[in-house]
C-alpha positions as a printed NumPy array, in Angstrom:
array([[  0.   ,   0.   ,   0.   ],
       [  1.286,   3.47 ,  -0.836],
       [  0.05 ,   7.009,  -0.324],
       [  0.994,  10.041,  -2.357],
       [  1.142,  13.576,  -0.897],
       [ -0.497,  16.433,  -2.781],
       [  2.869,  17.926,  -3.775],
       [  4.885,  14.683,  -3.993],
       [  5.97 ,  12.825,  -7.116],
       [  7.496,   9.894,  -5.193],
       [  5.163,   7.442,  -3.442],
       [  5.653,   6.909,   0.284],
       [  5.84 ,   3.309,   1.446],
       [  3.708,   3.163,   4.594],
       [  5.379,  -0.063,   5.692],
       [  8.764,   1.675,   5.678],
       [  7.373,   4.566,   7.714],
       [  5.874,   2.158,  10.233],
       [  9.158,   0.28 ,  10.502],
       [ 10.971,   3.566,  11.136],
       [  8.513,   4.359,  13.941],
       [  9.093,   0.881,  15.388],
       [ 12.838,   1.53 ,  15.296],
       [ 12.313,   4.76 ,  17.268],
       [ 10.279,   2.745,  19.754],
       [ 12.98 ,   0.072,  20.092],
       [ 15.55 ,   2.791,  20.782],
       [ 13.406,   4.214,  23.58 ],
       [ 12.889,   7.593,  21.929],
       [  9.151,   7.781,  22.622],
       [  6.696,   8.233,  25.464],
       [  4.913,   5.05 ,  24.422],
       [  2.991,   6.712,  21.61 ],
       [  4.296,   6.893,  18.019],
       [  6.439,   9.914,  17.202],
       [  7.009,  11.885,  14.   ],
       [ 10.127,  11.043,  11.941],
       [ 12.858,  13.683,  12.027],
       [ 15.468,  14.568,   9.409],
       [ 18.106,  17.284,   9.183],
       [ 15.932,  19.275,   6.776],
       [ 12.998,  19.101,   9.198],
       [ 15.281,  20.149,  12.042],
       [ 16.474,  23.173,  10.07 ],
       [ 12.878,  24.377,   9.737],
       [ 12.488,  24.347,  13.522],
       [ 15.803,  26.056,  14.24 ],
       [ 14.937,  28.807,  11.748],
       [ 12.033,  29.918,  13.964],
       [ 14.24 ,  31.051,  16.866],
       [ 17.08 ,  33.583,  17.043],
       [ 18.96 ,  31.345,  19.471],
       [ 22.127,  29.461,  18.632],
       [ 21.482,  25.713,  18.252],
       [ 24.207,  24.962,  20.823],
       [ 22.838,  27.305,  23.493],
       [ 21.945,  25.43 ,  26.681],
       [ 18.332,  25.906,  27.747],
       [ 18.219,  23.619,  30.776],
       [ 20.597,  21.358,  32.653],
       [ 20.538,  18.862,  35.471],
       [ 23.978,  18.987,  37.117],
       [ 23.415,  15.893,  39.249],
       [ 22.889,  13.892,  36.045],
       [ 25.63 ,  15.763,  34.15 ],
       [ 23.204,  16.312,  31.273],
       [ 22.077,  19.438,  29.478],
       [ 19.468,  20.39 ,  26.898],
       [ 20.523,  22.551,  23.951],
       [ 18.263,  24.416,  21.556],
       [ 19.02 ,  21.73 ,  18.978],
       [ 17.999,  18.984,  21.425],
       [ 14.764,  20.827,  22.163],
       [ 14.065,  21.152,  18.427],
       [ 14.627,  17.446,  17.789],
       [ 12.165,  16.519,  20.492],
       [  9.637,  19.128,  19.358],
       [  9.764,  17.585,  15.881],
       [  9.413,  14.086,  17.362],
       [  6.41 ,  15.281,  19.362],
       [  4.599,  16.327,  16.177],
       [  4.963,  20.084,  16.623],
       [  4.8  ,  22.401,  13.657],
       [  7.972,  24.504,  13.302],
       [  6.086,  27.663,  14.268],
       [  5.353,  26.115,  17.679],
       [  9.042,  25.922,  18.532],
       [  9.487,  29.426,  20.049],
       [  6.818,  28.459,  22.612],
       [  8.753,  25.271,  23.382],
       [ 11.922,  27.329,  23.876],
       [ 10.128,  29.775,  26.165],
       [  8.718,  26.883,  28.186],
       [ 12.205,  25.504,  28.744],
       [ 13.449,  28.947,  29.752],
       [ 10.625,  29.146,  32.275],
       [ 11.425,  25.689,  33.637],
       [ 15.076,  26.674,  33.982],
       [ 14.129,  29.593,  36.256],
       [ 12.078,  27.393,  38.578],
       [ 14.337,  26.039,  41.379],
       [ 12.792,  22.607,  41.913],
       [ 13.584,  20.78 ,  38.622],
       [ 17.338,  21.234,  39.103],
       [ 17.072,  19.227,  42.3  ],
       [ 15.672,  16.111,  40.719],
       [ 11.954,  16.814,  41.046],
       [ 11.242,  15.319,  37.615],
       [ 12.555,  12.009,  38.987],
       [ 10.45 ,  12.183,  42.131],
       [  8.287,   9.376,  43.446],
       [  5.567,  12.05 ,  43.684],
       [  5.246,  11.906,  39.897],
       [  5.344,  15.616,  39.149],
       [  5.018,  16.972,  35.616],
       [  5.713,  20.214,  33.712],
       [  2.598,  22.324,  33.217],
       [  2.621,  25.295,  30.846],
       [  0.181,  28.203,  30.563],
       [  0.275,  30.39 ,  27.435],
       [ -0.878,  34.012,  27.292],
       [ -0.976,  36.649,  24.589],
       [ -1.866,  36.803,  20.878],
       [  0.244,  33.721,  20.142],
       [ -2.706,  31.67 ,  21.4  ],
       [ -4.731,  32.645,  18.357],
       [ -1.832,  32.409,  15.915],
       [ -1.079,  28.833,  16.916],
       [ -4.647,  27.785,  17.78 ],
       [ -3.776,  27.003,  21.402],
       [ -6.929,  25.833,  23.134],
       [ -8.183,  27.878,  26.081],
       [-11.952,  27.555,  25.818],
       [-13.257,  24.03 ,  26.354],
       [-11.801,  20.579,  27.059],
       [ -8.632,  22.404,  28.033],
       [ -7.154,  19.47 ,  29.947],
       [ -8.214,  17.025,  27.232],
       [ -7.36 ,  16.098,  23.672],
       [ -8.188,  17.672,  20.341],
       [ -5.772,  20.558,  19.766],
       [ -2.452,  19.892,  18.099],
       [ -0.587,  22.839,  19.605],
       [ -1.583,  21.995,  23.174],
       [ -0.839,  18.311,  22.721],
       [  2.484,  18.542,  20.935],
       [  4.112,  21.513,  22.676],
       [  3.551,  19.918,  26.059],
       [  4.673,  16.549,  24.71 ],
       [  7.9  ,  18.095,  23.404],
       [  8.932,  18.812,  26.999],
       [  8.238,  15.251,  28.141],
       [ 10.098,  13.689,  25.213],
       [ 13.163,  15.829,  25.961],
       [ 13.068,  14.756,  29.606],
       [ 13.105,  11.155,  28.361],
       [ 15.575,  11.448,  25.498],
       [ 18.024,  14.06 ,  26.794],
       [ 17.891,  13.457,  30.54 ],
       [ 17.145,   9.747,  30.473],
       [ 14.021,   9.949,  32.611],
       [ 12.524,   6.617,  31.607],
       [  9.876,   4.996,  33.821],
       [ 11.325,   2.237,  36.033],
       [ 14.706,   3.897,  35.532],
       [ 15.705,   7.424,  36.504],
       [ 12.009,   8.383,  36.661],
       [ 10.886,   6.88 ,  39.96 ],
       [  7.249,   8.038,  40.   ],
       [  5.089,   5.738,  42.102],
       [  1.888,   6.4  ,  40.129],
       [  2.471,   9.68 ,  38.245],
       [ -0.19 ,  11.684,  36.395],
       [ -1.563,  11.794,  32.828],
       [  0.096,  15.226,  32.652],
       [  3.34 ,  13.322,  32.106],
       [  2.291,  12.867,  28.488],
       [  1.495,  16.53 ,  27.932],
       [  0.088,  19.462,  29.903],
       [ -0.349,  22.861,  28.253],
       [ -3.32 ,  25.225,  28.169],
       [ -4.009,  28.783,  27.107],
       [ -5.781,  31.353,  29.229],
       [ -9.245,  32.335,  27.997],
       [ -8.425,  36.04 ,  28.111],
       [-11.372,  36.942,  25.896],
       [-13.923,  35.639,  28.419],
       [-12.137,  36.757,  31.589],
       [-13.358,  39.727,  33.625],
       [ -9.844,  40.12 ,  35.029],
       [ -6.402,  40.958,  33.697],
       [ -4.635,  37.823,  32.439],
       [ -1.992,  35.908,  34.357],
       [  1.049,  37.241,  32.542],
       [  0.223,  40.885,  33.286],
       [  0.895,  40.11 ,  36.963],
       [  4.554,  39.661,  36.012],
       [  4.781,  43.104,  34.408],
       [  3.97 ,  42.132,  30.814],
       [  1.297,  43.774,  28.679],
       [ -1.715,  41.987,  27.207],
       [ -0.044,  41.995,  23.787],
       [  3.055,  40.171,  25.025],
       [  3.361,  36.455,  24.301],
       [  4.352,  34.73 ,  27.548],
       [  4.505,  31.217,  28.94 ],
       [  4.272,  30.433,  32.643],
       [  5.879,  27.21 ,  33.839],
       [  4.679,  25.191,  36.812],
       [  5.553,  21.892,  38.453],
       [  2.269,  20.11 ,  39.133],
       [  1.082,  16.999,  40.941],
       [ -2.607,  16.786,  40.059],
       [ -5.708,  18.549,  38.747],
       [ -8.917,  18.502,  40.809],
       [-12.179,  19.565,  39.246],
       [-14.532,  21.648,  41.361],
       [-18.212,  21.125,  40.579],
       [-20.086,  24.178,  41.814],
       [-23.345,  24.825,  39.987],
       [-25.429,  25.173,  43.119],
       [-24.806,  28.774,  44.167],
       [-24.538,  32.368,  43.039],
       [-22.713,  33.429,  46.213],
       [-19.046,  34.278,  45.727],
       [-18.237,  33.203,  49.294],
       [-19.698,  29.722,  48.72 ],
       [-17.598,  29.18 ,  45.63 ],
       [-14.428,  30.586,  47.192],
       [-14.826,  28.284,  50.196],
       [-15.262,  25.327,  47.841],
       [-11.9  ,  26.198,  46.284],
       [-10.335,  26.631,  49.721],
       [-11.611,  23.329,  51.085],
       [-10.206,  21.518,  48.036],
       [ -6.811,  23.163,  48.488],
       [ -6.777,  22.246,  52.178],
       [ -7.424,  18.524,  51.842],
       [ -4.929,  16.749,  54.101],
       [ -3.692,  14.561,  51.249],
       [ -2.294,  17.67 ,  49.555],
       [  0.25 ,  18.224,  52.314],
       [  3.587,  16.674,  51.51 ],
       [  5.463,  19.623,  52.953],
       [  4.543,  22.073,  55.681],
       [  2.545,  24.188,  53.24 ],
       [  0.842,  23.739,  49.896],
       [  0.356,  25.844,  46.739],
       [ -2.37 ,  26.059,  44.131],
       [ -3.278,  27.414,  40.721],
       [ -6.985,  28.149,  40.407],
       [ -8.149,  27.564,  36.836],
       [-11.473,  29.383,  37.014],
       [-14.085,  28.76 ,  34.344],
       [-15.617,  31.833,  32.644],
       [-18.942,  31.151,  34.378],
       [-17.327,  31.127,  37.815],
       [-15.135,  34.125,  37.002],
       [-18.254,  36.048,  35.977],
       [-19.919,  35.062,  39.267],
       [-17.017,  36.565,  41.21 ],
       [-16.908,  39.678,  39.02 ],
       [-20.63 ,  40.334,  39.419],
       [-20.092,  40.183,  43.185],
       [-17.396,  42.849,  42.828],
       [-14.479,  40.496,  43.497],
       [-11.127,  41.086,  41.834],
       [ -8.494,  38.388,  41.429],
       [ -6.736,  39.836,  44.449],
       [ -9.939,  39.642,  46.489],
       [-10.264,  35.951,  45.657],
       [ -6.598,  35.314,  46.438],
       [ -6.808,  37.083,  49.788],
       [-10.054,  35.297,  50.724],
       [ -8.589,  31.868,  49.975],
       [ -5.417,  32.671,  51.907],
       [ -7.352,  33.934,  54.938],
       [ -9.589,  30.851,  55.038],
       [ -6.948,  28.234,  54.216],
       [ -6.786,  27.031,  57.818],
       [ -7.6  ,  23.654,  59.38 ],
       [ -7.848,  22.585,  63.021],
       [ -4.722,  20.811,  64.25 ],
       [ -6.664,  17.65 ,  65.171],
       [ -7.41 ,  17.176,  61.458],
       [ -3.668,  16.943,  60.784],
       [ -3.032,  14.806,  63.862],
       [ -5.69 ,  12.35 ,  62.708],
       [ -3.694,  11.585,  59.553],
       [ -0.231,  11.692,  61.124],
       [  0.763,  15.091,  59.759],
       [  0.87 ,  17.169,  62.933],
       [  4.619,  17.882,  62.804],
       [  7.459,  18.274,  60.31 ],
       [ 10.788,  16.596,  59.735],
       [ 13.666,  18.573,  61.178],
       [ 15.687,  17.693,  58.093],
       [ 13.314,  17.844,  55.143],
       [ 10.398,  19.852,  56.629],
       [  8.025,  17.268,  55.182],
       [  4.967,  16.586,  57.308],
       [  4.924,  13.577,  59.614],
       [  3.503,  12.436,  62.959],
       [  4.586,  14.034,  66.224],
       [  5.849,  10.689,  67.56 ],
       [  8.239,  10.223,  64.621],
       [ 11.906,  10.296,  65.801],
       [ 12.713,  13.014,  63.25 ],
       [  9.717,  15.21 ,  64.179],
       [  9.759,  18.785,  65.353],
       [  6.85 ,  21.22 ,  65.828],
       [  5.523,  22.882,  62.71 ],
       [  5.595,  26.651,  62.287],
       [  1.992,  27.036,  63.414],
       [  2.874,  25.606,  66.829],
       [  4.757,  28.793,  67.711],
       [  1.929,  31.165,  66.777],
       [ -0.739,  32.7  ,  68.972],
       [ -3.225,  30.149,  67.63 ],
       [ -1.263,  26.869,  67.621],
       [ -4.403,  24.771,  67.189],
       [ -5.111,  26.38 ,  63.819],
       [ -2.766,  25.244,  61.054],
       [ -2.383,  27.559,  58.073],
       [ -1.913,  25.798,  54.757],
       [ -0.537,  28.653,  52.625],
       [  2.47 ,  30.806,  53.435],
       [  1.118,  33.946,  51.773],
       [ -1.504,  35.033,  49.223],
       [  1.023,  34.576,  46.4  ],
       [  0.836,  30.825,  47.075],
       [ -2.445,  30.992,  45.135],
       [ -2.33 ,  31.939,  41.468],
       [ -5.434,  32.517,  39.379],
       [ -6.29 ,  32.309,  35.699],
       [ -9.444,  31.858,  33.609],
       [ -9.817,  28.982,  31.156],
       [-12.443,  26.614,  29.813],
       [-15.802,  26.93 ,  28.111],
       [-18.597,  29.166,  29.329],
       [-21.056,  26.29 ,  29.583],
       [-21.021,  24.998,  33.176],
       [-19.963,  25.729,  36.741],
       [-16.799,  23.648,  36.58 ],
       [-13.38 ,  24.95 ,  37.591],
       [-10.155,  23.279,  38.719],
       [ -7.549,  23.412,  41.434],
       [ -4.14 ,  22.521,  40.04 ],
       [ -1.879,  21.322,  42.839],
       [  1.487,  23.02 ,  42.465],
       [  4.673,  21.494,  43.798],
       [  6.671,  24.169,  45.595],
       [  9.479,  23.627,  48.087],
       [ 10.33 ,  27.274,  48.559],
       [  7.607,  28.717,  50.728],
       [  8.4  ,  32.381,  50.128],
       [  8.723,  32.172,  46.364],
       [  5.935,  32.334,  43.801],
       [  5.458,  28.677,  42.752],
       [  5.923,  29.38 ,  39.053],
       [  8.264,  31.039,  36.602],
       [  7.769,  32.679,  33.229],
       [  9.449,  33.523,  29.945],
       [  8.596,  35.581,  26.893],
       [  8.004,  33.891,  23.517],
       [ 10.492,  35.297,  20.975],
       [ 10.354,  34.884,  17.204],
       [ 13.185,  36.01 ,  14.871]])
């Protein structure tokens, strides 16, 4: 069987293409799904979309003695099925990841199963057809699927993070295939995420996160902003979220929920401050699950009778029986995404070891 492309004179042997894909699979160059074949001419098309030198290092893991160059990133973007014009977003995502402190310390190898999560803002969303308005965490949009996948393939192929090998995730998350969404700026009553970093609406920016999970919040029962905000807060404060002394969250608010808050006169900052103020649980709730103290070495939560335990920070406050789950309002970030068809939002659980730092980083998308 052969197929002929619209502009091709030479037939393509499908069996040969399938055998090439099987060879890629045998060499371990995939995430389990078939990848797109790559040639030098294809690679040149990707490299032509960025002003960066092909040998420039975008990200490195010193403890593995491995580094990712622009050329490496381009190879994996091509393998992932990206179009060449997607590549500047891939580059920006790697630059964002490089600014975030956790990945350099082996977090991508963690038993927790963390994954890169990328948010895209600015006009580039329309140019590349990046989905921001329905089924945002699902399939169906090439840019979302392949740009996020390009990051995972590079972690496998450049850094050797194969499951059962250097990647030690106990269960992991589907986000380890791909996780990228756009912000639905057009249906948001608030300024978009990237303007909080000093960019303008017309700037193309990616924000990089390290995530553990995505929880959907079903809230179609109320028109009270306080009810909805407390639903978010209770989800953030589930005891299972607490690996460390504190937790972090990205609220992905649907347009319907964002409009509910806006009609009540709430700004993004109002929502952030409300969640922070109410993100408190009684100490007995933590004691009941063996998380009433922290390790004196790692600061991870554990039981008070553990030999490595020491009192948590809340123990030294004026209200020691009330345990605060967020270090500051900046531990909660907020964006709007999804369709305007139901009261469904999400809490994305962010992995952050550094309590006083914003649990994300960002980079501008640059074309030649």
